[in-house]
Amino acid sequence: MIRVLANDGMHASGVDLLKKAGIEVQTQHIEAAALPGELQNFDALVVRSATKVRGPLIDACPNLRFIGRGGVGMDNIDVDYAQNKGIAVYNTPDSSTQSVAELVMGHMYSMARFLYAANRNMPGADAAKFNALKKEYGKGMELRGRTLGIIGCGRIGQALAALAIGAGMKVLPNRRPNNPIVLDLFINGLDPIHIDLPAVEMDELLGQSDFISLNLSFNEGDPPALGPEELKLVRKGVCIVNAARGGAVSEAALLEALDSGQVAHAALDVFEGEPSASAEILNHPRISLSPHIGAATAEAQARIGTEMAGYILQHFGLEVHSN
């Protein structure tokens, strides 16, 4: 019997498909120290972002034939090393696209209308504080007519672009500089509307954007896409969202830019040193926070589970048995 360890969990949609095909699935988490020994008894390992699958673990598990990453980023897996050992490696890049894009939009609305700050400061407000907060947070802005720069316009970036265009924003993507990005917008069930988005150079994106979202691939050791030099080039008062990976924005440079007023607000779903985050980041009055939940919607989790189960069944040459 083929045995699968879903060490960071798997949605019931995927577990059920695997069980119907006669595969045994364990979803109980095994801590890193015990994983090399316990993984000897499994043919496949499925992880999210919490479990790290590095060379020593791969070497310690000669029976392992499949590694799956539920989600997009593969930075917690030594992909090339595993593949050179003859282990198949899969991720689910399409399943969480819409969820991440909608989270970015949520953070942009939150920054534009001070929603995150109001939620921090409203509890316990007396009449005087209520009126003070009303005055302070009554200086928001609309997204319509603003410019959104998207650094990394792959699946998630393009989904975000479609949402932003629907909100009336101008979109500046920074990717494939000589190749326009074609979006398909679906409105009220009608035939899709095709829109070409010519990409721009980074300097233009930084200097013209009211909002900047990072949606690019980022691996440990890569230089930040927005470091001290890039943050000097942004339009004063810009709002920045990082829902890609911790480190894609230099947190030290971001804090400095926030304190100087160069950056008006920031929104972070991912953090350097995650799952820890610095006190300066967590307590900054102009940072909107969420705990790495970009793909954490019921719909995305169901899609991830189903897609990953399909890859496992395909790899091991199995089919779902009907009841």
PDB file of C-alpha atoms in Angstrom:
ATOM      1  CA  MET A   1       0.000   0.000   0.000  1.00  0.00           C
ATOM      2  CA  ILE A   2       1.213   3.495  -0.875  1.00  0.00           C
ATOM      3  CA  ARG A   3       1.487   5.751   2.164  1.00  0.00           C
ATOM      4  CA  VAL A   4       1.353   9.560   2.070  1.00  0.00           C
ATOM      5  CA  LEU A   5       2.391  11.870   4.892  1.00  0.00           C
ATOM      6  CA  ALA A   6       0.646  15.244   4.620  1.00  0.00           C
ATOM      7  CA  ASN A   7       2.844  16.788   7.286  1.00  0.00           C
ATOM      8  CA  ASP A   8       1.270  20.249   7.211  1.00  0.00           C
ATOM      9  CA  GLY A   9      -2.235  18.924   6.690  1.00  0.00           C
ATOM     10  CA  MET A  10      -4.382  18.361   3.595  1.00  0.00           C
ATOM     11  CA  HIS A  11      -7.941  19.365   2.825  1.00  0.00           C
ATOM     12  CA  ALA A  12     -10.514  16.590   3.057  1.00  0.00           C
ATOM     13  CA  SER A  13     -11.129  16.926  -0.695  1.00  0.00           C
ATOM     14  CA  GLY A  14      -7.656  15.564  -1.384  1.00  0.00           C
ATOM     15  CA  VAL A  15      -7.599  13.036   1.442  1.00  0.00           C
ATOM     16  CA  ASP A  16     -10.868  11.506   0.258  1.00  0.00           C
ATOM     17  CA  LEU A  17      -9.621  11.151  -3.320  1.00  0.00           C
ATOM     18  CA  LEU A  18      -6.476   9.387  -2.165  1.00  0.00           C
ATOM     19  CA  LYS A  19      -8.305   7.051   0.182  1.00  0.00           C
ATOM     20  CA  LYS A  20     -10.761   6.091  -2.557  1.00  0.00           C
ATOM     21  CA  ALA A  21      -7.747   4.990  -4.609  1.00  0.00           C
ATOM     22  CA  GLY A  22      -6.512   2.786  -1.767  1.00  0.00           C
ATOM     23  CA  ILE A  23      -3.777   5.141  -0.529  1.00  0.00           C
ATOM     24  CA  GLU A  24      -3.154   5.537   3.184  1.00  0.00           C
ATOM     25  CA  VAL A  25      -2.909   9.194   4.263  1.00  0.00           C
ATOM     26  CA  GLN A  26      -1.542  10.507   7.555  1.00  0.00           C
ATOM     27  CA  THR A  27      -2.177  14.147   8.393  1.00  0.00           C
ATOM     28  CA  GLN A  28      -0.736  14.205  11.907  1.00  0.00           C
ATOM     29  CA  HIS A  29       2.237  16.568  12.003  1.00  0.00           C
ATOM     30  CA  ILE A  30       5.681  15.123  12.738  1.00  0.00           C
ATOM     31  CA  GLU A  31       8.274  17.490  14.181  1.00  0.00           C
ATOM     32  CA  ALA A  32      11.504  18.064  12.246  1.00  0.00           C
ATOM     33  CA  ALA A  33      13.707  16.090  14.636  1.00  0.00           C
ATOM     34  CA  ALA A  34      11.608  12.953  14.262  1.00  0.00           C
ATOM     35  CA  LEU A  35      10.870  13.316  10.564  1.00  0.00           C
ATOM     36  CA  PRO A  36      13.911  11.430   9.152  1.00  0.00           C
ATOM     37  CA  GLY A  37      13.001   8.306  11.104  1.00  0.00           C
ATOM     38  CA  GLU A  38       9.240   8.450  10.652  1.00  0.00           C
ATOM     39  CA  LEU A  39       9.426   9.273   6.946  1.00  0.00           C
ATOM     40  CA  GLN A  40      11.054   5.900   6.262  1.00  0.00           C
ATOM     41  CA  ASN A  41       7.556   4.425   6.298  1.00  0.00           C
ATOM     42  CA  PHE A  42       6.107   6.712   3.615  1.00  0.00           C
ATOM     43  CA  ASP A  43       6.269   6.828  -0.177  1.00  0.00           C
ATOM     44  CA  ALA A  44       5.163  10.452  -0.556  1.00  0.00           C
ATOM     45  CA  LEU A  45       5.489  13.641   1.471  1.00  0.00           C
ATOM     46  CA  VAL A  46       3.158  16.620   1.098  1.00  0.00           C
ATOM     47  CA  VAL A  47       3.996  19.892   2.851  1.00  0.00           C
ATOM     48  CA  ARG A  48       2.959  23.517   2.961  1.00  0.00           C
ATOM     49  CA  SER A  49       5.416  26.216   4.078  1.00  0.00           C
ATOM     50  CA  ALA A  50       6.111  24.970   7.624  1.00  0.00           C
ATOM     51  CA  THR A  51       8.013  21.747   6.867  1.00  0.00           C
ATOM     52  CA  LYS A  52      11.496  22.126   5.376  1.00  0.00           C
ATOM     53  CA  VAL A  53      12.630  19.419   2.956  1.00  0.00           C
ATOM     54  CA  ARG A  54      16.389  19.810   2.633  1.00  0.00           C
ATOM     55  CA  GLY A  55      19.142  17.556   1.314  1.00  0.00           C
ATOM     56  CA  PRO A  56      19.877  15.713   4.592  1.00  0.00           C
ATOM     57  CA  LEU A  57      16.215  14.764   5.021  1.00  0.00           C
ATOM     58  CA  ILE A  58      16.021  13.605   1.405  1.00  0.00           C
ATOM     59  CA  ASP A  59      19.177  11.502   1.851  1.00  0.00           C
ATOM     60  CA  ALA A  60      17.753   9.944   5.011  1.00  0.00           C
ATOM     61  CA  CYS A  61      14.605   8.721   3.220  1.00  0.00           C
ATOM     62  CA  PRO A  62      15.545   6.451   0.297  1.00  0.00           C
ATOM     63  CA  ASN A  63      11.968   5.170  -0.048  1.00  0.00           C
ATOM     64  CA  LEU A  64      10.593   8.621  -0.792  1.00  0.00           C
ATOM     65  CA  ARG A  65       9.341   8.911  -4.376  1.00  0.00           C
ATOM     66  CA  PHE A  66       7.166  12.034  -4.334  1.00  0.00           C
ATOM     67  CA  ILE A  67       7.328  15.456  -2.682  1.00  0.00           C
ATOM     68  CA  GLY A  68       4.386  17.823  -3.011  1.00  0.00           C
ATOM     69  CA  ARG A  69       4.144  21.469  -1.992  1.00  0.00           C
ATOM     70  CA  GLY A  70       0.582  22.624  -1.419  1.00  0.00           C
ATOM     71  CA  GLY A  71       0.917  26.176  -2.695  1.00  0.00           C
ATOM     72  CA  VAL A  72       3.161  28.169  -5.004  1.00  0.00           C
ATOM     73  CA  GLY A  73       6.560  28.855  -3.443  1.00  0.00           C
ATOM     74  CA  MET A  74       9.076  26.000  -3.369  1.00  0.00           C
ATOM     75  CA  ASP A  75      11.735  27.746  -1.292  1.00  0.00           C
ATOM     76  CA  ASN A  76      11.327  25.275   1.591  1.00  0.00           C
ATOM     77  CA  ILE A  77      12.235  22.332  -0.660  1.00  0.00           C
ATOM     78  CA  ASP A  78      15.603  21.517  -2.269  1.00  0.00           C
ATOM     79  CA  VAL A  79      13.863  20.878  -5.580  1.00  0.00           C
ATOM     80  CA  ASP A  80      16.878  20.241  -7.828  1.00  0.00           C
ATOM     81  CA  TYR A  81      18.500  17.966  -5.262  1.00  0.00           C
ATOM     82  CA  ALA A  82      15.338  15.888  -4.900  1.00  0.00           C
ATOM     83  CA  GLN A  83      14.833  15.619  -8.652  1.00  0.00           C
ATOM     84  CA  ASN A  84      18.444  14.537  -9.123  1.00  0.00           C
ATOM     85  CA  LYS A  85      17.684  11.739  -6.656  1.00  0.00           C
ATOM     86  CA  GLY A  86      14.815  10.619  -8.877  1.00  0.00           C
ATOM     87  CA  ILE A  87      12.079  12.066  -6.649  1.00  0.00           C
ATOM     88  CA  ALA A  88       9.150  13.790  -8.345  1.00  0.00           C
ATOM     89  CA  VAL A  89       8.417  17.286  -7.018  1.00  0.00           C
ATOM     90  CA  TYR A  90       5.100  19.060  -7.580  1.00  0.00           C
ATOM     91  CA  ASN A  91       3.421  22.246  -6.407  1.00  0.00           C
ATOM     92  CA  THR A  92      -0.059  23.694  -6.950  1.00  0.00           C
ATOM     93  CA  PRO A  93       0.521  27.118  -8.512  1.00  0.00           C
ATOM     94  CA  ASP A  94      -3.006  27.729  -9.787  1.00  0.00           C
ATOM     95  CA  SER A  95      -5.093  26.769  -6.778  1.00  0.00           C
ATOM     96  CA  SER A  96      -4.430  29.761  -4.519  1.00  0.00           C
ATOM     97  CA  THR A  97      -4.127  32.472  -7.184  1.00  0.00           C
ATOM     98  CA  GLN A  98      -7.474  34.153  -6.592  1.00  0.00           C
ATOM     99  CA  SER A  99      -7.212  33.961  -2.812  1.00  0.00           C
ATOM    100  CA  VAL A 100      -3.854  35.717  -2.697  1.00  0.00           C
ATOM    101  CA  ALA A 101      -4.964  38.383  -5.159  1.00  0.00           C
ATOM    102  CA  GLU A 102      -8.078  39.122  -3.105  1.00  0.00           C
ATOM    103  CA  LEU A 103      -6.015  39.397   0.099  1.00  0.00           C
ATOM    104  CA  VAL A 104      -3.798  42.013  -1.563  1.00  0.00           C
ATOM    105  CA  MET A 105      -6.890  43.976  -2.582  1.00  0.00           C
ATOM    106  CA  GLY A 106      -8.178  43.710   0.977  1.00  0.00           C
ATOM    107  CA  HIS A 107      -4.936  45.134   2.348  1.00  0.00           C
ATOM    108  CA  MET A 108      -5.015  47.961  -0.190  1.00  0.00           C
ATOM    109  CA  TYR A 109      -8.545  48.937   0.831  1.00  0.00           C
ATOM    110  CA  SER A 110      -7.496  48.652   4.480  1.00  0.00           C
ATOM    111  CA  MET A 111      -4.588  51.046   3.986  1.00  0.00           C
ATOM    112  CA  ALA A 112      -6.597  53.444   1.824  1.00  0.00           C
ATOM    113  CA  ARG A 113      -9.289  53.823   4.526  1.00  0.00           C
ATOM    114  CA  PHE A 114      -7.172  53.215   7.687  1.00  0.00           C
ATOM    115  CA  LEU A 115      -9.264  50.136   8.532  1.00  0.00           C
ATOM    116  CA  TYR A 116      -6.421  48.244  10.222  1.00  0.00           C
ATOM    117  CA  ALA A 117      -5.585  51.269  12.404  1.00  0.00           C
ATOM    118  CA  ALA A 118      -9.220  51.909  13.275  1.00  0.00           C
ATOM    119  CA  ASN A 119      -9.634  48.300  14.386  1.00  0.00           C
ATOM    120  CA  ARG A 120      -6.617  48.675  16.663  1.00  0.00           C
ATOM    121  CA  ASN A 121      -7.747  51.934  18.230  1.00  0.00           C
ATOM    122  CA  MET A 122     -11.550  51.863  18.363  1.00  0.00           C
ATOM    123  CA  PRO A 123     -12.042  49.391  21.263  1.00  0.00           C
ATOM    124  CA  GLY A 124     -12.823  51.265  24.450  1.00  0.00           C
ATOM    125  CA  ALA A 125     -13.065  54.642  22.742  1.00  0.00           C
ATOM    126  CA  ASP A 126     -15.062  57.231  24.655  1.00  0.00           C
ATOM    127  CA  ALA A 127     -16.881  60.064  22.880  1.00  0.00           C
ATOM    128  CA  ALA A 128     -13.810  62.292  22.752  1.00  0.00           C
ATOM    129  CA  LYS A 129     -11.579  59.553  21.333  1.00  0.00           C
ATOM    130  CA  PHE A 130     -14.309  58.497  18.892  1.00  0.00           C
ATOM    131  CA  ASN A 131     -14.478  61.996  17.455  1.00  0.00           C
ATOM    132  CA  ALA A 132     -10.671  62.265  17.362  1.00  0.00           C
ATOM    133  CA  LEU A 133     -10.388  58.983  15.468  1.00  0.00           C
ATOM    134  CA  LYS A 134     -13.193  60.014  13.111  1.00  0.00           C
ATOM    135  CA  LYS A 135     -11.226  63.149  12.253  1.00  0.00           C
ATOM    136  CA  GLU A 136      -7.924  61.283  11.903  1.00  0.00           C
ATOM    137  CA  TYR A 137      -9.254  58.415   9.796  1.00  0.00           C
ATOM    138  CA  GLY A 138     -11.574  60.590   7.742  1.00  0.00           C
ATOM    139  CA  LYS A 139      -8.728  61.455   5.384  1.00  0.00           C
ATOM    140  CA  GLY A 140      -8.758  58.268   3.347  1.00  0.00           C
ATOM    141  CA  MET A 141      -8.671  57.821  -0.412  1.00  0.00           C
ATOM    142  CA  GLU A 142     -10.396  55.793  -3.100  1.00  0.00           C
ATOM    143  CA  LEU A 143      -8.561  53.161  -5.122  1.00  0.00           C
ATOM    144  CA  ARG A 144     -10.319  54.273  -8.289  1.00  0.00           C
ATOM    145  CA  GLY A 145      -7.968  56.449 -10.313  1.00  0.00           C
ATOM    146  CA  ARG A 146      -4.863  55.331  -8.416  1.00  0.00           C
ATOM    147  CA  THR A 147      -1.929  53.508  -9.994  1.00  0.00           C
ATOM    148  CA  LEU A 148      -0.923  50.010  -8.900  1.00  0.00           C
ATOM    149  CA  GLY A 149       2.581  48.758  -9.694  1.00  0.00           C
ATOM    150  CA  ILE A 150       2.857  44.951  -9.698  1.00  0.00           C
ATOM    151  CA  ILE A 151       6.323  43.490  -9.261  1.00  0.00           C
ATOM    152  CA  GLY A 152       6.050  39.947 -10.611  1.00  0.00           C
ATOM    153  CA  CYS A 153       3.054  39.620 -12.919  1.00  0.00           C
ATOM    154  CA  GLY A 154       2.665  35.852 -13.074  1.00  0.00           C
ATOM    155  CA  ARG A 155      -0.550  34.028 -12.169  1.00  0.00           C
ATOM    156  CA  ILE A 156      -1.176  35.929  -8.944  1.00  0.00           C
ATOM    157  CA  GLY A 157      -0.023  39.254 -10.347  1.00  0.00           C
ATOM    158  CA  GLN A 158      -2.336  38.914 -13.324  1.00  0.00           C
ATOM    159  CA  ALA A 159      -5.286  37.949 -11.117  1.00  0.00           C
ATOM    160  CA  LEU A 160      -4.530  41.012  -8.998  1.00  0.00           C
ATOM    161  CA  ALA A 161      -4.312  43.174 -12.111  1.00  0.00           C
ATOM    162  CA  ALA A 162      -7.791  42.057 -13.196  1.00  0.00           C
ATOM    163  CA  LEU A 163      -9.235  42.915  -9.770  1.00  0.00           C
ATOM    164  CA  ALA A 164      -7.467  46.276  -9.716  1.00  0.00           C
ATOM    165  CA  ILE A 165      -8.717  47.183 -13.185  1.00  0.00           C
ATOM    166  CA  GLY A 166     -12.210  46.263 -12.040  1.00  0.00           C
ATOM    167  CA  ALA A 167     -11.754  48.711  -9.151  1.00  0.00           C
ATOM    168  CA  GLY A 168     -10.833  51.463 -11.603  1.00  0.00           C
ATOM    169  CA  MET A 169      -7.072  51.443 -11.062  1.00  0.00           C
ATOM    170  CA  LYS A 170      -4.312  51.900 -13.601  1.00  0.00           C
ATOM    171  CA  VAL A 171      -1.949  48.920 -13.536  1.00  0.00           C
ATOM    172  CA  LEU A 172       1.796  48.948 -14.236  1.00  0.00           C
ATOM    173  CA  PRO A 173       3.280  45.440 -14.361  1.00  0.00           C
ATOM    174  CA  ASN A 174       7.030  44.883 -14.192  1.00  0.00           C
ATOM    175  CA  ARG A 175       7.767  41.652 -15.976  1.00  0.00           C
ATOM    176  CA  ARG A 176       8.624  40.454 -19.466  1.00  0.00           C
ATOM    177  CA  PRO A 177       9.540  43.979 -20.601  1.00  0.00           C
ATOM    178  CA  ASN A 178       9.092  43.288 -24.332  1.00  0.00           C
ATOM    179  CA  ASN A 179       6.061  41.032 -24.040  1.00  0.00           C
ATOM    180  CA  PRO A 180       2.619  42.512 -23.191  1.00  0.00           C
ATOM    181  CA  ILE A 181       0.550  40.719 -20.575  1.00  0.00           C
ATOM    182  CA  VAL A 182      -2.896  39.730 -21.812  1.00  0.00           C
ATOM    183  CA  LEU A 183      -5.670  39.667 -19.235  1.00  0.00           C
ATOM    184  CA  ASP A 184      -9.041  38.018 -19.695  1.00  0.00           C
ATOM    185  CA  LEU A 185     -11.703  39.902 -17.726  1.00  0.00           C
ATOM    186  CA  PHE A 186     -14.984  38.081 -17.136  1.00  0.00           C
ATOM    187  CA  ILE A 187     -17.907  40.397 -16.436  1.00  0.00           C
ATOM    188  CA  ASN A 188     -21.363  39.112 -15.475  1.00  0.00           C
ATOM    189  CA  GLY A 189     -20.969  35.857 -17.388  1.00  0.00           C
ATOM    190  CA  LEU A 190     -20.331  37.578 -20.714  1.00  0.00           C
ATOM    191  CA  ASP A 191     -17.566  36.599 -23.103  1.00  0.00           C
ATOM    192  CA  PRO A 192     -14.136  37.579 -21.764  1.00  0.00           C
ATOM    193  CA  ILE A 193     -12.708  40.999 -22.524  1.00  0.00           C
ATOM    194  CA  HIS A 194      -9.051  40.889 -23.548  1.00  0.00           C
ATOM    195  CA  ILE A 195      -6.778  43.648 -22.273  1.00  0.00           C
ATOM    196  CA  ASP A 196      -3.111  44.084 -23.139  1.00  0.00           C
ATOM    197  CA  LEU A 197      -0.919  45.448 -20.352  1.00  0.00           C
ATOM    198  CA  PRO A 198       2.505  46.566 -21.584  1.00  0.00           C
ATOM    199  CA  ALA A 199       5.123  46.073 -18.874  1.00  0.00           C
ATOM    200  CA  VAL A 200       7.278  48.953 -17.656  1.00  0.00           C
ATOM    201  CA  GLU A 201      10.806  49.258 -16.352  1.00  0.00           C
ATOM    202  CA  MET A 202      11.299  49.153 -12.592  1.00  0.00           C
ATOM    203  CA  ASP A 203      12.254  52.823 -12.272  1.00  0.00           C
ATOM    204  CA  GLU A 204       9.031  53.867 -13.985  1.00  0.00           C
ATOM    205  CA  LEU A 205       6.960  51.548 -11.812  1.00  0.00           C
ATOM    206  CA  LEU A 206       8.555  52.843  -8.602  1.00  0.00           C
ATOM    207  CA  GLY A 207       8.205  56.482  -9.542  1.00  0.00           C
ATOM    208  CA  GLN A 208       4.598  56.398 -10.785  1.00  0.00           C
ATOM    209  CA  SER A 209       2.802  53.959  -8.487  1.00  0.00           C
ATOM    210  CA  ASP A 210       0.501  54.941  -5.637  1.00  0.00           C
ATOM    211  CA  PHE A 211       0.412  51.301  -4.531  1.00  0.00           C
ATOM    212  CA  ILE A 212       3.039  48.605  -5.104  1.00  0.00           C
ATOM    213  CA  SER A 213       2.384  44.885  -4.689  1.00  0.00           C
ATOM    214  CA  LEU A 214       5.086  42.214  -4.682  1.00  0.00           C
ATOM    215  CA  ASN A 215       3.917  38.944  -6.222  1.00  0.00           C
ATOM    216  CA  LEU A 216       7.189  37.473  -7.436  1.00  0.00           C
ATOM    217  CA  SER A 217       9.112  34.291  -6.742  1.00  0.00           C
ATOM    218  CA  PHE A 218      11.628  34.808  -3.954  1.00  0.00           C
ATOM    219  CA  ASN A 219      14.100  32.358  -2.457  1.00  0.00           C
ATOM    220  CA  GLU A 220      16.217  32.526   0.661  1.00  0.00           C
ATOM    221  CA  GLY A 221      19.432  34.381  -0.123  1.00  0.00           C
ATOM    222  CA  ASP A 222      17.970  36.443  -2.965  1.00  0.00           C
ATOM    223  CA  PRO A 223      18.446  40.213  -2.664  1.00  0.00           C
ATOM    224  CA  PRO A 224      15.231  42.054  -1.776  1.00  0.00           C
ATOM    225  CA  ALA A 225      13.206  43.335  -4.712  1.00  0.00           C
ATOM    226  CA  LEU A 226      12.596  46.476  -2.655  1.00  0.00           C
ATOM    227  CA  GLY A 227      15.721  47.390  -0.727  1.00  0.00           C
ATOM    228  CA  PRO A 228      17.101  50.739   0.444  1.00  0.00           C
ATOM    229  CA  GLU A 229      17.958  51.961  -3.059  1.00  0.00           C
ATOM    230  CA  GLU A 230      14.604  51.018  -4.568  1.00  0.00           C
ATOM    231  CA  LEU A 231      12.683  52.607  -1.696  1.00  0.00           C
ATOM    232  CA  LYS A 232      14.467  55.884  -2.371  1.00  0.00           C
ATOM    233  CA  LEU A 233      12.927  55.864  -5.861  1.00  0.00           C
ATOM    234  CA  VAL A 234       9.292  55.293  -4.919  1.00  0.00           C
ATOM    235  CA  ARG A 235       6.731  58.060  -5.158  1.00  0.00           C
ATOM    236  CA  LYS A 236       6.476  59.774  -1.779  1.00  0.00           C
ATOM    237  CA  GLY A 237       3.447  58.513   0.108  1.00  0.00           C
ATOM    238  CA  VAL A 238       3.293  55.141  -1.677  1.00  0.00           C
ATOM    239  CA  CYS A 239       1.566  52.125  -0.075  1.00  0.00           C
ATOM    240  CA  ILE A 240       3.377  48.765  -0.329  1.00  0.00           C
ATOM    241  CA  VAL A 241       1.970  45.224  -0.028  1.00  0.00           C
ATOM    242  CA  ASN A 242       4.143  42.123   0.335  1.00  0.00           C
ATOM    243  CA  ALA A 243       2.206  38.868  -0.007  1.00  0.00           C
ATOM    244  CA  ALA A 244       5.079  37.051  -1.729  1.00  0.00           C
ATOM    245  CA  ARG A 245       7.795  35.957   0.711  1.00  0.00           C
ATOM    246  CA  GLY A 246       9.474  37.461   3.731  1.00  0.00           C
ATOM    247  CA  GLY A 247      12.599  39.268   2.577  1.00  0.00           C
ATOM    248  CA  ALA A 248      11.173  40.362  -0.761  1.00  0.00           C
ATOM    249  CA  VAL A 249      11.032  43.754   0.931  1.00  0.00           C
ATOM    250  CA  SER A 250      13.877  44.731   3.251  1.00  0.00           C
ATOM    251  CA  GLU A 251      12.091  45.224   6.568  1.00  0.00           C
ATOM    252  CA  ALA A 252      14.833  47.476   7.939  1.00  0.00           C
ATOM    253  CA  ALA A 253      14.658  49.726   4.872  1.00  0.00           C
ATOM    254  CA  LEU A 254      10.851  49.644   4.964  1.00  0.00           C
ATOM    255  CA  LEU A 255      10.751  50.793   8.592  1.00  0.00           C
ATOM    256  CA  GLU A 256      13.112  53.648   7.762  1.00  0.00           C
ATOM    257  CA  ALA A 257      10.982  54.661   4.767  1.00  0.00           C
ATOM    258  CA  LEU A 258       7.802  54.547   6.856  1.00  0.00           C
ATOM    259  CA  ASP A 259       9.319  56.673   9.602  1.00  0.00           C
ATOM    260  CA  SER A 260      10.585  59.246   7.091  1.00  0.00           C
ATOM    261  CA  GLY A 261       7.220  59.445   5.312  1.00  0.00           C
ATOM    262  CA  GLN A 262       8.624  58.182   2.012  1.00  0.00           C
ATOM    263  CA  VAL A 263       6.234  55.231   2.379  1.00  0.00           C
ATOM    264  CA  ALA A 264       2.806  56.104   3.798  1.00  0.00           C
ATOM    265  CA  HIS A 265       1.615  52.597   4.688  1.00  0.00           C
ATOM    266  CA  ALA A 266       2.723  49.005   4.283  1.00  0.00           C
ATOM    267  CA  ALA A 267       0.858  45.710   4.415  1.00  0.00           C
ATOM    268  CA  LEU A 268       2.670  42.461   5.188  1.00  0.00           C
ATOM    269  CA  ASP A 269       1.333  38.922   4.970  1.00  0.00           C
ATOM    270  CA  VAL A 270       4.861  37.453   5.103  1.00  0.00           C
ATOM    271  CA  PHE A 271       7.846  38.287   7.257  1.00  0.00           C
ATOM    272  CA  GLU A 272      11.601  37.924   7.596  1.00  0.00           C
ATOM    273  CA  GLY A 273      12.360  35.096  10.020  1.00  0.00           C
ATOM    274  CA  GLU A 274       8.809  33.773   9.777  1.00  0.00           C
ATOM    275  CA  PRO A 275       7.008  32.468  11.795  1.00  0.00           C
ATOM    276  CA  SER A 276       8.595  35.072  14.071  1.00  0.00           C
ATOM    277  CA  ALA A 277       8.296  38.755  13.233  1.00  0.00           C
ATOM    278  CA  SER A 278      10.099  41.701  14.766  1.00  0.00           C
ATOM    279  CA  ALA A 279       8.395  43.812  17.414  1.00  0.00           C
ATOM    280  CA  GLU A 280       9.087  46.926  15.329  1.00  0.00           C
ATOM    281  CA  ILE A 281       7.113  45.461  12.428  1.00  0.00           C
ATOM    282  CA  LEU A 282       4.280  44.071  14.538  1.00  0.00           C
ATOM    283  CA  ASN A 283       3.743  47.283  16.464  1.00  0.00           C
ATOM    284  CA  HIS A 284       4.293  49.891  13.780  1.00  0.00           C
ATOM    285  CA  PRO A 285       1.226  52.143  13.560  1.00  0.00           C
ATOM    286  CA  ARG A 286       1.252  52.267   9.755  1.00  0.00           C
ATOM    287  CA  ILE A 287       1.653  48.574   8.909  1.00  0.00           C
ATOM    288  CA  SER A 288      -1.379  46.409   8.137  1.00  0.00           C
ATOM    289  CA  LEU A 289      -0.673  42.831   9.238  1.00  0.00           C
ATOM    290  CA  SER A 290      -1.911  39.321   8.456  1.00  0.00           C
ATOM    291  CA  PRO A 291      -0.295  35.993   9.480  1.00  0.00           C
ATOM    292  CA  HIS A 292       0.632  34.490   6.066  1.00  0.00           C
ATOM    293  CA  ILE A 293      -2.959  33.726   5.077  1.00  0.00           C
ATOM    294  CA  GLY A 294      -2.785  34.580   1.379  1.00  0.00           C
ATOM    295  CA  ALA A 295      -3.845  31.094   0.283  1.00  0.00           C
ATOM    296  CA  ALA A 296      -5.887  30.348   3.403  1.00  0.00           C
ATOM    297  CA  THR A 297      -9.432  30.365   2.093  1.00  0.00           C
ATOM    298  CA  ALA A 298     -11.806  27.421   2.124  1.00  0.00           C
ATOM    299  CA  GLU A 299     -11.995  27.485  -1.670  1.00  0.00           C
ATOM    300  CA  ALA A 300      -8.224  27.571  -2.177  1.00  0.00           C
ATOM    301  CA  GLN A 301      -7.576  24.807   0.347  1.00  0.00           C
ATOM    302  CA  ALA A 302     -10.110  22.556  -1.357  1.00  0.00           C
ATOM    303  CA  ARG A 303      -8.537  23.234  -4.758  1.00  0.00           C
ATOM    304  CA  ILE A 304      -5.033  22.610  -3.391  1.00  0.00           C
ATOM    305  CA  GLY A 305      -6.084  19.302  -1.853  1.00  0.00           C
ATOM    306  CA  THR A 306      -7.778  18.107  -5.037  1.00  0.00           C
ATOM    307  CA  GLU A 307      -4.937  19.225  -7.309  1.00  0.00           C
ATOM    308  CA  MET A 308      -2.246  17.637  -5.143  1.00  0.00           C
ATOM    309  CA  ALA A 309      -4.188  14.383  -4.858  1.00  0.00           C
ATOM    310  CA  GLY A 310      -4.428  14.314  -8.644  1.00  0.00           C
ATOM    311  CA  TYR A 311      -0.659  14.658  -8.989  1.00  0.00           C
ATOM    312  CA  ILE A 312      -0.104  11.816  -6.510  1.00  0.00           C
ATOM    313  CA  LEU A 313      -2.553   9.527  -8.290  1.00  0.00           C
ATOM    314  CA  GLN A 314      -0.996  10.374 -11.649  1.00  0.00           C
ATOM    315  CA  HIS A 315       2.540   9.770 -10.407  1.00  0.00           C
ATOM    316  CA  PHE A 316       1.739   6.369  -8.913  1.00  0.00           C
ATOM    317  CA  GLY A 317      -0.468   5.338 -11.850  1.00  0.00           C
ATOM    318  CA  LEU A 318      -3.665   5.056  -9.838  1.00  0.00           C
ATOM    319  CA  GLU A 319      -7.259   6.035 -10.422  1.00  0.00           C
ATOM    320  CA  VAL A 320     -10.061   6.971  -8.044  1.00  0.00           C
ATOM    321  CA  HIS A 321     -12.335   4.040  -7.392  1.00  0.00           C
ATOM    322  CA  SER A 322     -16.004   4.970  -7.533  1.00  0.00           C
ATOM    323  CA  ASN A 323     -18.217   3.974  -4.591  1.00  0.00           C
TER     324      ASN A 323
END
